[in-house]
XYZ file of C-alpha atoms in Angstrom:
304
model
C 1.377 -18.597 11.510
C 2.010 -22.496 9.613
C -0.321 -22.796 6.591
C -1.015 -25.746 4.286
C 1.417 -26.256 1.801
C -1.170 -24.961 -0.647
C -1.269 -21.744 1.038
C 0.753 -18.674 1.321
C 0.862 -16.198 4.509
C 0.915 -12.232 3.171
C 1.257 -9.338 5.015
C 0.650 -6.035 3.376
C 1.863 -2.811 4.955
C 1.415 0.782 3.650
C 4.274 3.253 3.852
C 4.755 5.801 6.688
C 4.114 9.431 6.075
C 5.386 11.151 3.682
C 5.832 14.771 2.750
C 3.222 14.411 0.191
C 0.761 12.976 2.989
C 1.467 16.291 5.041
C 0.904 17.951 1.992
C -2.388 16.715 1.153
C -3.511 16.799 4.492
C -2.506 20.410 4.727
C -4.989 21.383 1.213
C -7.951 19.429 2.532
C -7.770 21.331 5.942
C -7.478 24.252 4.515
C -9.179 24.215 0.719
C -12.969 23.479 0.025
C -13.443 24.061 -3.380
C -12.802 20.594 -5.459
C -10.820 22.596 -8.451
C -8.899 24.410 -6.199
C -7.320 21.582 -4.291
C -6.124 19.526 -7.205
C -4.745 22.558 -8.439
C -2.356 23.282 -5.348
C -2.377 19.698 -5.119
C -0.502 18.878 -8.677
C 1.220 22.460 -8.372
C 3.250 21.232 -5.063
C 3.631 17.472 -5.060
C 6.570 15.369 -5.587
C 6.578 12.921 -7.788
C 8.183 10.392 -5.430
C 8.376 11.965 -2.090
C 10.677 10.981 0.984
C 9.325 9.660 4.379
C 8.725 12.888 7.198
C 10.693 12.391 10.646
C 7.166 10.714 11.921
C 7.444 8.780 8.746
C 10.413 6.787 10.032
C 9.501 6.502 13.382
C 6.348 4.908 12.096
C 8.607 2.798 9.673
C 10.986 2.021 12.688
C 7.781 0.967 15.304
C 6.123 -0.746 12.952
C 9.453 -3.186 12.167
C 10.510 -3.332 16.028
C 6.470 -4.819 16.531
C 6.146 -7.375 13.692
C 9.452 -8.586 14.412
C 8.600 -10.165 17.784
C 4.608 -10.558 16.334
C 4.000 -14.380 17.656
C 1.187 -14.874 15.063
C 2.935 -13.339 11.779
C 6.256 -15.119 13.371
C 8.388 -12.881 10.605
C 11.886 -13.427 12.711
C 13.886 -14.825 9.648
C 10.935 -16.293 8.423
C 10.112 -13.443 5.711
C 10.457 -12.382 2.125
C 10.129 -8.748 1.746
C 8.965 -7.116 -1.738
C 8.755 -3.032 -2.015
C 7.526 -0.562 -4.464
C 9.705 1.317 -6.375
C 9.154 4.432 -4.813
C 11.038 6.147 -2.372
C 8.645 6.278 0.384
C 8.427 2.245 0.265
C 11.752 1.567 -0.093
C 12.475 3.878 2.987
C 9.903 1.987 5.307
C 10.845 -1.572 4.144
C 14.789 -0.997 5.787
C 13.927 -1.087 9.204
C 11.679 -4.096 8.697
C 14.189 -5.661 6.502
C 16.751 -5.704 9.570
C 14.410 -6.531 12.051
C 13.438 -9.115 10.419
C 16.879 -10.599 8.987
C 15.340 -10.683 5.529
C 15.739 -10.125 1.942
C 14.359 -7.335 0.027
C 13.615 -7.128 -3.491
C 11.869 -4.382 -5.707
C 8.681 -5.336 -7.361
C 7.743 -3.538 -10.546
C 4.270 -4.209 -10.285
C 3.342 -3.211 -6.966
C 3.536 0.823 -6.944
C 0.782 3.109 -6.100
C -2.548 3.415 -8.156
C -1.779 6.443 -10.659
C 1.943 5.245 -11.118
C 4.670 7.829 -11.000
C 3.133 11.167 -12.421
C 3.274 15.197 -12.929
C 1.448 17.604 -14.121
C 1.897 18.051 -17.924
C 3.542 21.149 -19.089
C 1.449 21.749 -21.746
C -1.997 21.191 -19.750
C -2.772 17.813 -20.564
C -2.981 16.996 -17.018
C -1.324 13.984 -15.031
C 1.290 12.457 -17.724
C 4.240 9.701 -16.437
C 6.531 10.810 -13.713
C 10.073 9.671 -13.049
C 11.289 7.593 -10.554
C 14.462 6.690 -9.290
C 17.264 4.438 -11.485
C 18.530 1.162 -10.636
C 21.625 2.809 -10.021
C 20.304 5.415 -7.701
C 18.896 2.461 -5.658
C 22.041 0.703 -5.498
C 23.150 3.923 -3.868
C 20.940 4.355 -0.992
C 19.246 0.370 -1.019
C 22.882 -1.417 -1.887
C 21.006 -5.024 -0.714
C 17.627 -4.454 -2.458
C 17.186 -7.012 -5.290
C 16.104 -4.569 -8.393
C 16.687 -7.570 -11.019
C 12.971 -7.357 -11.966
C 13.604 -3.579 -12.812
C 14.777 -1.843 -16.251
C 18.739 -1.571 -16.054
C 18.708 1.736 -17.714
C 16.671 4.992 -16.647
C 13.346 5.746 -14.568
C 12.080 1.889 -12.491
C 8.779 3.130 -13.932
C 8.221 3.469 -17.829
C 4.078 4.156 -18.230
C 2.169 6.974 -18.399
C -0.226 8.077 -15.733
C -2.232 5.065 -14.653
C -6.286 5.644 -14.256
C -8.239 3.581 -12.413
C -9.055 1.123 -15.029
C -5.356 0.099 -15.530
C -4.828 -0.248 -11.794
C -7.637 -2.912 -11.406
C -5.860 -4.839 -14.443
C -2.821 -4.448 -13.158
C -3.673 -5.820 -9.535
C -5.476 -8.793 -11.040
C -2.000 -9.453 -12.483
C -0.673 -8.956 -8.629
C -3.359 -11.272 -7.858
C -1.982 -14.289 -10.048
C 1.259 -13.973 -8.855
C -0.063 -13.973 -5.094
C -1.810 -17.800 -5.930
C 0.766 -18.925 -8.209
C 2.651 -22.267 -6.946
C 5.933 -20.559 -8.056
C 5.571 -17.739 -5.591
C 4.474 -20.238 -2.766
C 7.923 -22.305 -3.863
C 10.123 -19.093 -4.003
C 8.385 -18.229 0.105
C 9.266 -22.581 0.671
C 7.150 -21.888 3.676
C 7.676 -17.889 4.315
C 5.576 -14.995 4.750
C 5.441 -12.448 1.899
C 5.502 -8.935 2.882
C 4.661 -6.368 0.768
C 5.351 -2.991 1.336
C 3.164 -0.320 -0.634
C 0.630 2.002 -0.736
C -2.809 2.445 0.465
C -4.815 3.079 -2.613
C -3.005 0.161 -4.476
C -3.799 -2.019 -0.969
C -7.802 -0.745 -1.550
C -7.560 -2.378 -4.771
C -5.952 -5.468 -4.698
C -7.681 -6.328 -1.775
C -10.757 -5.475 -3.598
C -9.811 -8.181 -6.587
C -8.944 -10.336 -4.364
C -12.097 -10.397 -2.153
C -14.145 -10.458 -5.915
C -15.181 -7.045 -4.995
C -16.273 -4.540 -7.834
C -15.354 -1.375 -7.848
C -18.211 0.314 -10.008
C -16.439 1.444 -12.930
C -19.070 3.851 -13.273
C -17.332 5.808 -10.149
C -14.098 6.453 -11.910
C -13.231 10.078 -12.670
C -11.142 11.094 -16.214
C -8.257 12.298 -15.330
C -8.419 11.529 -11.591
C -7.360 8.861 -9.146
C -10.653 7.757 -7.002
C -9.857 5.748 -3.908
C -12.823 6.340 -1.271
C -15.846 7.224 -3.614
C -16.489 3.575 -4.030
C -19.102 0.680 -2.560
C -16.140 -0.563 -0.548
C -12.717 0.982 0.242
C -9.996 -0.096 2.524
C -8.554 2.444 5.031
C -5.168 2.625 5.763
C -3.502 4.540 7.691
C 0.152 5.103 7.589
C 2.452 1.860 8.486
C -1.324 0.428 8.550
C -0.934 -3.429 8.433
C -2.864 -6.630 6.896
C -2.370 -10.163 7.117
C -4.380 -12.613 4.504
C -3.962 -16.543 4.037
C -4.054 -17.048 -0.036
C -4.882 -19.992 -2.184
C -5.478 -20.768 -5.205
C -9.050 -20.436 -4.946
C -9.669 -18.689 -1.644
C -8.537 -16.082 0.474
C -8.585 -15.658 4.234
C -8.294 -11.793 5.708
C -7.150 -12.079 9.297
C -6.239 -8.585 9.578
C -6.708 -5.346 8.222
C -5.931 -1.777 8.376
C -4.308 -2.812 11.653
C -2.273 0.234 13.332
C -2.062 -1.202 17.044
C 1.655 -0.990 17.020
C 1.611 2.702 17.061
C -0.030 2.594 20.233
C 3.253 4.661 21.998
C 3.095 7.312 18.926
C -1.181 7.787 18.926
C -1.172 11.119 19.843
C 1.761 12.209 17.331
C -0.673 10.454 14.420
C -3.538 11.453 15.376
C -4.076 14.233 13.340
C -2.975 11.766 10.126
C -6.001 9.287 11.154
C -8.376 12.044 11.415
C -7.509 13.158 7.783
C -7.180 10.303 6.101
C -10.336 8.410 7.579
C -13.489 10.345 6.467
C -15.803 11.445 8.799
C -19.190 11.392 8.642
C -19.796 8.488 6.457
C -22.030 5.581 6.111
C -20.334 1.950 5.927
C -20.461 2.388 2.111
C -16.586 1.805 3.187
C -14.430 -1.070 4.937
C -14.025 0.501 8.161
C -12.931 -1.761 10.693
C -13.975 -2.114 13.942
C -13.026 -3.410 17.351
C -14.955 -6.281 17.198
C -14.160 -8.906 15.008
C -16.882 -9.532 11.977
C -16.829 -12.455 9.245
C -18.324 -12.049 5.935
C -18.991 -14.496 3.407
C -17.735 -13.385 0.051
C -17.843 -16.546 -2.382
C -14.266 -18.453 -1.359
C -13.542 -15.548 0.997
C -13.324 -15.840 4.314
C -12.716 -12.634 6.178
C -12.150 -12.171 9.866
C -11.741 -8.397 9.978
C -10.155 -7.538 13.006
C -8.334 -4.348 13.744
C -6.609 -3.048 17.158
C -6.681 0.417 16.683
């Protein structure tokens, strides 16, 4: 897609599944009781889990469609940036050689909560660690991790509420409208390849959407108890136009190209979409609908 010189194309797509997706989907299925499930929940996570076998075949699709995508046009026309975590990195390869293009690790652009565990001494969620620079070097030898510390764990903080994640993605937002990011692209697409809480949220700031503080939960990441939220599914894709004063959503939560796999994610859609709810949430429909949000323009439009 050309833009104005003023304007920068960015495509946003989550991760494929991971074990800790199959994990969580496996306590909710089987777990009512709230206090229960974030126990077996912090009890058996990772802290930076791998992709599944369906998570890179869902990485894999997902690069073999956008690569011949006639609107996105990505074909050597494409800067990627990834998370830090494993999961990320793992999905951004295939794109990155579908696409003939660079790939470089963004410290700012992990999931909402950061890297965490549980804390030994029951203090809860406390700072995780992630992988080295070295370790990426290893298994990512062409990812670009100059941004990143040189020594030790990518990711330094502690466990990130709610409250830090919204200040952190209004940082994410800056960089998104700043000129030098729209000279670095010289006319590319951005891709961004992260998570689905974190994509919630910054799509949130960037739409001038409020969260309600008041919803946020000590000790606790919140993603869909909120006015608005943005479902993702796995390898789920967006695609917004960015300004410096506007923003133009073109698509969102878009997970056409795993038309061939829908019955192999089927039960992952039916978990991680909520049933039973009022539109207190961004779902998106087949038909396309355009809000007016201030300087937002939003064609939501998803081929599911």
């Amino acid at each position: 897609m050309v833009s104005n010189a003023d304007e920068l194309n960015v495509v946003l797509l989550r991760h494929g599944e991971s074990t800790n997706n199959v994990l969580l989907r496996k306590i909710t299925e089987n777990i009512s009781d709230s206090g229960q499930k974030e126990h077996e929940w912090m009890s058996q996570r990772t802290d930076d889990p791998a992709l599944t076998p369906l998570g890179r075949a869902q990485a894999a699709q997902a690069a073999k469609v956008l690569a011949r995508d006639p609107i996105l046009n990505l074909k050597n026309n494409a800067l990627i940036y990834t998370s830090g975590f494993l999961r990320c990195m793992q999905t951004a390869q295939p794109l990155a050689e579908a696409l003939d293009a660079p790939v470089a690790v963004h410290p700012d652009i992990y999931e909402v909560g950061g890297v965490y565990a549980y804390g030994s001494n029951g203090e809860g969620r406390v700072g995780g660690t992630g992988m080295s620079v070295q370790d990426m070097a290893q298994h990512f030898p062409t990812y670009d991790t100059a941004a990143l510390p040189s020594e030790g764990s990518w990711y330094t903080g502690p466990w990130e509420t709610d409250a830090m994640s919204r200040v952190r993605c209004e940082r994410v937002a800056r960089w998104l409208r700043s000129p030098d990011l729209r000279s670095e692209a010289a006319g590319r697409t951005v891709v961004l390849v992260v998570h689905g809480h974190f994509i919630s949220t910054l799509l949130s700031t960037l739409c001038g959407i409020d969260e309600d503080a008041a919803r946020d939960v000590n000790g606790r990441n919140m993603y869909k108890d909120r006015p608005v939220f943005f479902a993702f599914r796995n390898t789920g894709v967006a695609h917004l136009v960015i300004s410096d004063t506007s923003v133009m959503v073109l698509r969102t939560g878009d997970v056409s190209h795993l038309h061939p796999m829908l019955e192999a994610t089927s039960a992952v859609a039916s978990a991680e979409v909520p049933q039973g709810r009022s539109l207190s949430y961004a779902v998106v429909s087949a038909l396309p609908v355009l809000l007016a949000l201030n300087s937002v323009r939003v064609f939501l439009s998803s081929r599911l």
